[in-house]
Coordinates of C-alpha atoms in Angstrom, one line a residue:
X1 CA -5.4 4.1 -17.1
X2 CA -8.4 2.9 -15.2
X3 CA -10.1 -0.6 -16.2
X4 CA -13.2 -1.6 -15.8
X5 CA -12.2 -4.9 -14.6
X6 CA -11.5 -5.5 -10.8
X7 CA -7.9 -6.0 -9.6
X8 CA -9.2 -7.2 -6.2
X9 CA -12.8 -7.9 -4.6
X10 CA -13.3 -7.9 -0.9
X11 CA -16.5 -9.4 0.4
X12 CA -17.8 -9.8 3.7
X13 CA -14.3 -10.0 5.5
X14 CA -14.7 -11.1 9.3
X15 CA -11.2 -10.8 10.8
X16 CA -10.7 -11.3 14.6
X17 CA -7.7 -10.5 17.4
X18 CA -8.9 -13.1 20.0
X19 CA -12.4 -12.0 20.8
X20 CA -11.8 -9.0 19.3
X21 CA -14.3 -7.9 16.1
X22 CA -11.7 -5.6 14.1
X23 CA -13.4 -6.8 10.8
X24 CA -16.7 -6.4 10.4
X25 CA -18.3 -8.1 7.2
X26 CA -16.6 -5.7 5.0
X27 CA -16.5 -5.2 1.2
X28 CA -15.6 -3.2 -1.4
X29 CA -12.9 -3.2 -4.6
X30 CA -10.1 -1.9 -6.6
X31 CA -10.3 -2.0 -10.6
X32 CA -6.9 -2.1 -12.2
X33 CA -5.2 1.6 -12.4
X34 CA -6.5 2.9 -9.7
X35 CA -5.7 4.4 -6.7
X36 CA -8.0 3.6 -3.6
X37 CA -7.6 5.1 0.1
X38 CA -8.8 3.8 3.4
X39 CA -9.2 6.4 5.7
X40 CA -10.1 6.6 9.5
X41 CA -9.6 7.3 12.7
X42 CA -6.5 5.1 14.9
X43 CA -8.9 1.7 15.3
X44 CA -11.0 1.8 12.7
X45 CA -9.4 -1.1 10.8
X46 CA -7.2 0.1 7.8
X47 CA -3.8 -1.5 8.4
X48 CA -5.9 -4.7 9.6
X49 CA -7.4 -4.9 6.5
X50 CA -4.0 -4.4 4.4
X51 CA -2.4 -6.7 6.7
X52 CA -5.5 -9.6 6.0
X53 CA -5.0 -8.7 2.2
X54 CA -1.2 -9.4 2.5
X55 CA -2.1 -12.8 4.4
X56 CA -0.3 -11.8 7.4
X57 CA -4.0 -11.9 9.3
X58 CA -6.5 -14.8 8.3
X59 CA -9.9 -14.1 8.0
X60 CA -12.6 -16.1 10.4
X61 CA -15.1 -15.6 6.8
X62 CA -15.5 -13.9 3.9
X63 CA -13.3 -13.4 0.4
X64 CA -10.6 -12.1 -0.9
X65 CA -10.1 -12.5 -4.9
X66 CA -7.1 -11.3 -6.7
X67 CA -7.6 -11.3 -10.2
X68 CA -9.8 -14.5 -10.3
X69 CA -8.2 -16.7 -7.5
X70 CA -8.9 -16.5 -4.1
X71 CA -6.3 -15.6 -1.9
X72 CA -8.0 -15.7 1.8
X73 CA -5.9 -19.1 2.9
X74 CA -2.7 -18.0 1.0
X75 CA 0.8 -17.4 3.0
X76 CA 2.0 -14.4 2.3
X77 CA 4.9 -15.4 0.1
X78 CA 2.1 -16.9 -2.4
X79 CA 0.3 -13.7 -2.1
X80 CA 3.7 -11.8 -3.3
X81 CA 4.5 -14.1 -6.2
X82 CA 0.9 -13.5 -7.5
X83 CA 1.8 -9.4 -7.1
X84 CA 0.4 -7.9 -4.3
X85 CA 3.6 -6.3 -2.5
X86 CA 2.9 -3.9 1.1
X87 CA 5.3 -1.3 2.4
X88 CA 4.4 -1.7 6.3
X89 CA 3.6 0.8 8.7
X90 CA 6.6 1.9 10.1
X91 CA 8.5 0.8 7.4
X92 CA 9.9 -2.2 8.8
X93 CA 13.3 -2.2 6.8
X94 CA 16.1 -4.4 8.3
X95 CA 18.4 -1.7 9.5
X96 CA 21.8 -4.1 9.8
X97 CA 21.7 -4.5 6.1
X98 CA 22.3 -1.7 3.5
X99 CA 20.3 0.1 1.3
X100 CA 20.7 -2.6 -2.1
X101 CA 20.7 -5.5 0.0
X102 CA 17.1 -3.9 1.7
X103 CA 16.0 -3.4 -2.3
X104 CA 17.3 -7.2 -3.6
X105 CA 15.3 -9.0 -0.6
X106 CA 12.1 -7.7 -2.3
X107 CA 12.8 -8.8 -5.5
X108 CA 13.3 -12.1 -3.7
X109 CA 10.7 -14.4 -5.4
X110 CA 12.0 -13.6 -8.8
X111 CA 14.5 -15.3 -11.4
X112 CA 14.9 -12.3 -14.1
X113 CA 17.8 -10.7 -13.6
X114 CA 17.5 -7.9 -16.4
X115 CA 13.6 -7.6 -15.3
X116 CA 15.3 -6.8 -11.6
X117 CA 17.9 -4.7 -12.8
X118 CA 15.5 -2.8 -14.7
X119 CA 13.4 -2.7 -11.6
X120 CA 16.8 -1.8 -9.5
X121 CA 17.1 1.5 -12.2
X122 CA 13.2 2.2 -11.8
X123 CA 13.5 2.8 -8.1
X124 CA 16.7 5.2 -8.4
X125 CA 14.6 7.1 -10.8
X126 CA 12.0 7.4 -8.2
X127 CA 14.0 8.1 -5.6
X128 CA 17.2 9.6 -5.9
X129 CA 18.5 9.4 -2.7
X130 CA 18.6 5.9 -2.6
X131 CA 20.8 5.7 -5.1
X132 CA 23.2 8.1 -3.2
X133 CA 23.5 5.6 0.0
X134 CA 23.0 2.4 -1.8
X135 CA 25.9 1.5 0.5
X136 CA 24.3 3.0 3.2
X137 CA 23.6 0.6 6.4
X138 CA 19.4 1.4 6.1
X139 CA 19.3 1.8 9.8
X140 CA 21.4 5.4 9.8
X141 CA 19.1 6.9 6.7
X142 CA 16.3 9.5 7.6
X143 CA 13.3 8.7 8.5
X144 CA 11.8 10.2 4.9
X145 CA 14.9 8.0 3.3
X146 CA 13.4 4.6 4.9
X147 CA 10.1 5.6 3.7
X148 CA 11.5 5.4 0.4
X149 CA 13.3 2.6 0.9
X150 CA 10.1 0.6 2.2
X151 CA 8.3 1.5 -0.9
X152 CA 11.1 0.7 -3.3
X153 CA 11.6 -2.5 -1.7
X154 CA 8.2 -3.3 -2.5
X155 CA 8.4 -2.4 -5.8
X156 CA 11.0 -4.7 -6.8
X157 CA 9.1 -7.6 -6.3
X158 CA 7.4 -5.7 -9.5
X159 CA 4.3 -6.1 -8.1
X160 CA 0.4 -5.7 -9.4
X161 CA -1.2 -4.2 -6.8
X162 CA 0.9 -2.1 -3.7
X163 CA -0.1 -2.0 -0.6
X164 CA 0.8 1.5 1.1
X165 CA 0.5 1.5 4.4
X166 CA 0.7 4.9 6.5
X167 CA 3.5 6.4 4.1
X168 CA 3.3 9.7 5.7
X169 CA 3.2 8.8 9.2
X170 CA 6.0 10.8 11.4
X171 CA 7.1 12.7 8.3
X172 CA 8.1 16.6 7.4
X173 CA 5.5 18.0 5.6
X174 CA 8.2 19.2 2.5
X175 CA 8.9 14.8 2.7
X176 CA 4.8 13.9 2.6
X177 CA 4.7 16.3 -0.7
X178 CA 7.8 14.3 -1.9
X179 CA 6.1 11.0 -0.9
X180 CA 2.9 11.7 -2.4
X181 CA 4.2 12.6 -5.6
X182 CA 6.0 9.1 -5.4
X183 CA 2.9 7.6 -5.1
X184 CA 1.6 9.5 -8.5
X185 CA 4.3 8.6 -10.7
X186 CA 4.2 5.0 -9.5
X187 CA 0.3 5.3 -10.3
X188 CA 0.9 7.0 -12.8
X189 CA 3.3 3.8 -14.2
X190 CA 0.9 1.3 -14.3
X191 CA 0.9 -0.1 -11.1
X192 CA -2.8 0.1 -9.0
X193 CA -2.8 1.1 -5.6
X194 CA -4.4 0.7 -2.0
X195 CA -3.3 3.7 0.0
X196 CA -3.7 3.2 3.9
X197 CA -3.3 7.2 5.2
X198 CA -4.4 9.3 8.2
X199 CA -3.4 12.5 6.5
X200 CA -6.8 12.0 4.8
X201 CA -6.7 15.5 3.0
X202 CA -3.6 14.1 1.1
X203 CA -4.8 10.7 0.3
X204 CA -8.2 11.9 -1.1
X205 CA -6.3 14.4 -3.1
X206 CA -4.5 11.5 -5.3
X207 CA -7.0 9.1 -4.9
X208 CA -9.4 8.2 -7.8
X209 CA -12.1 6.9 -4.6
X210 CA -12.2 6.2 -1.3
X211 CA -13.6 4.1 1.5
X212 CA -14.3 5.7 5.4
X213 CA -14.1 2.7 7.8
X214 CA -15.3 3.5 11.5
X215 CA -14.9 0.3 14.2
X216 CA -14.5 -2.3 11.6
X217 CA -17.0 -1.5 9.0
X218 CA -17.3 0.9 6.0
X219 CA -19.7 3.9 6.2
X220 CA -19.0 5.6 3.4
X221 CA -17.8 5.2 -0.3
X222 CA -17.7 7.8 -2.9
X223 CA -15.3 9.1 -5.7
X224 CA -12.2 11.0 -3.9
X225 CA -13.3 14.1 -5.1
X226 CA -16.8 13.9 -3.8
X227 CA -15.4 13.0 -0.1
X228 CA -13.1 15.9 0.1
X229 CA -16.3 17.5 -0.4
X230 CA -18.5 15.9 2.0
X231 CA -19.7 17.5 4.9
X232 CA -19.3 14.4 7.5
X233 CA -15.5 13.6 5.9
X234 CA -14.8 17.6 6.4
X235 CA -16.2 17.6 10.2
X236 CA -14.0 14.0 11.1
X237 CA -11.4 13.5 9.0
X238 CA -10.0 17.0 7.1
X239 CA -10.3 19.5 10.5
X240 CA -13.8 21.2 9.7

């Protein structure tokens, strides 16, 4: 269920590589239930602008305010024990280790061990799979397997707000559907999302709104359903 109360505020984010504008004074917001997508073209800013939210990137000005703290100058285990979790683009799993140990480093900042476990049977339920090669060294799963994996991972640091970075990216279509409808339940759940995506048809499809960032700023902003709709998205983003 959607809130009116904000979850996160962005405003006027400035965020530089070297000389290098990617960031351009951008703001916008997420209240609590929802699910809000970033799209755009390869460039236009979305993973820098998860990555800047995760504190992996610091910002050269501007805010970021999660919940009613500031956030902007955290390191990014602070960010996680406050609840904002990310499953990177390119998943990013640690392919030596198997597919439980992968799933208890992100509960890493936490003490409850039935909250965990819980957390643990939460994931299985979600994906199934998992739970068949929890044994499994992470690096011989599938590529739609580690996708799952680098969601559940950040799940179990039973986080607030989740980060999605690129979910889809390099995946069979009948594993996006599968993926997507991750993402639903998970919404669904009571967790509130930030959905980075290229496959723009599928992210506005789930998404309660949306955000179109070109070159570092953000040219439009509308409900989800109203940019599926919209001429401009249609023509750049969804293939006519």
């Amino acid at each position: 269920m959607i809130e009116d109360s904000k979850i996160l505020e962005i405003d006027s984010l400035n965020v530089y590589y070297g000389v290098i504008h990617a960031l351009k004074g951008i703001s916008f917001h997420i209240k609590k239930g929802e699910i809000v997508t970033l799209i755009g073209a390869n460039g236009a800013g979305k993973s820098t602008t998860i990555n800047t939210i995760s504190g992996l990137l610091k910002p050269k000005s501007g805010a970021i305010t999660f919940g009613e703290k500031r956030i902007d100058r955290l390191l990014p285990h602070k960010i996680v024990e406050m609840g904002i979790s990310q499953a990177p683009e390119g998943r990013k799993i640690f392919p030596n280790l198997s597919t439980l140990e992968n799933l208890e480093l992100g509960a890493y900042c936490r003490k409850d061990k039935k909250g965990i476990k819980k957390d643990l049977e939460r994931v299985f339920t979600l994906f199934p799979r998992l739970k068949e090669r929890v044994k499994q060294n992470a690096g011989t799963l599938s590529g739609g397997e580690q996708q799952m994996l680098s969601m559940g991972r950040a799940l179990m640091s039973h986080p607030k707000l989740l980060l999605l970075d690129e979910p889809s990216l390099g995946l069979a279509p009948i594993l996006v559907k599968s993926i997507f409808n991750a993402i639903l339940e998970i919404n669904q759940q009571g967790t509130t999302i930030l959905l980075v995506e290229q496959n723009a048809h599928m992210a506005l499809q789930i998404a309660h709104r949306g955000y179109v960032l070109e070159t570092g700023g953000i040219v439009l902003e509308d409900a989800a359903s109203n940019l599926l709709n919209n001429q401009q998205v249609k023509e750049a983003y969804l293939g006519g």
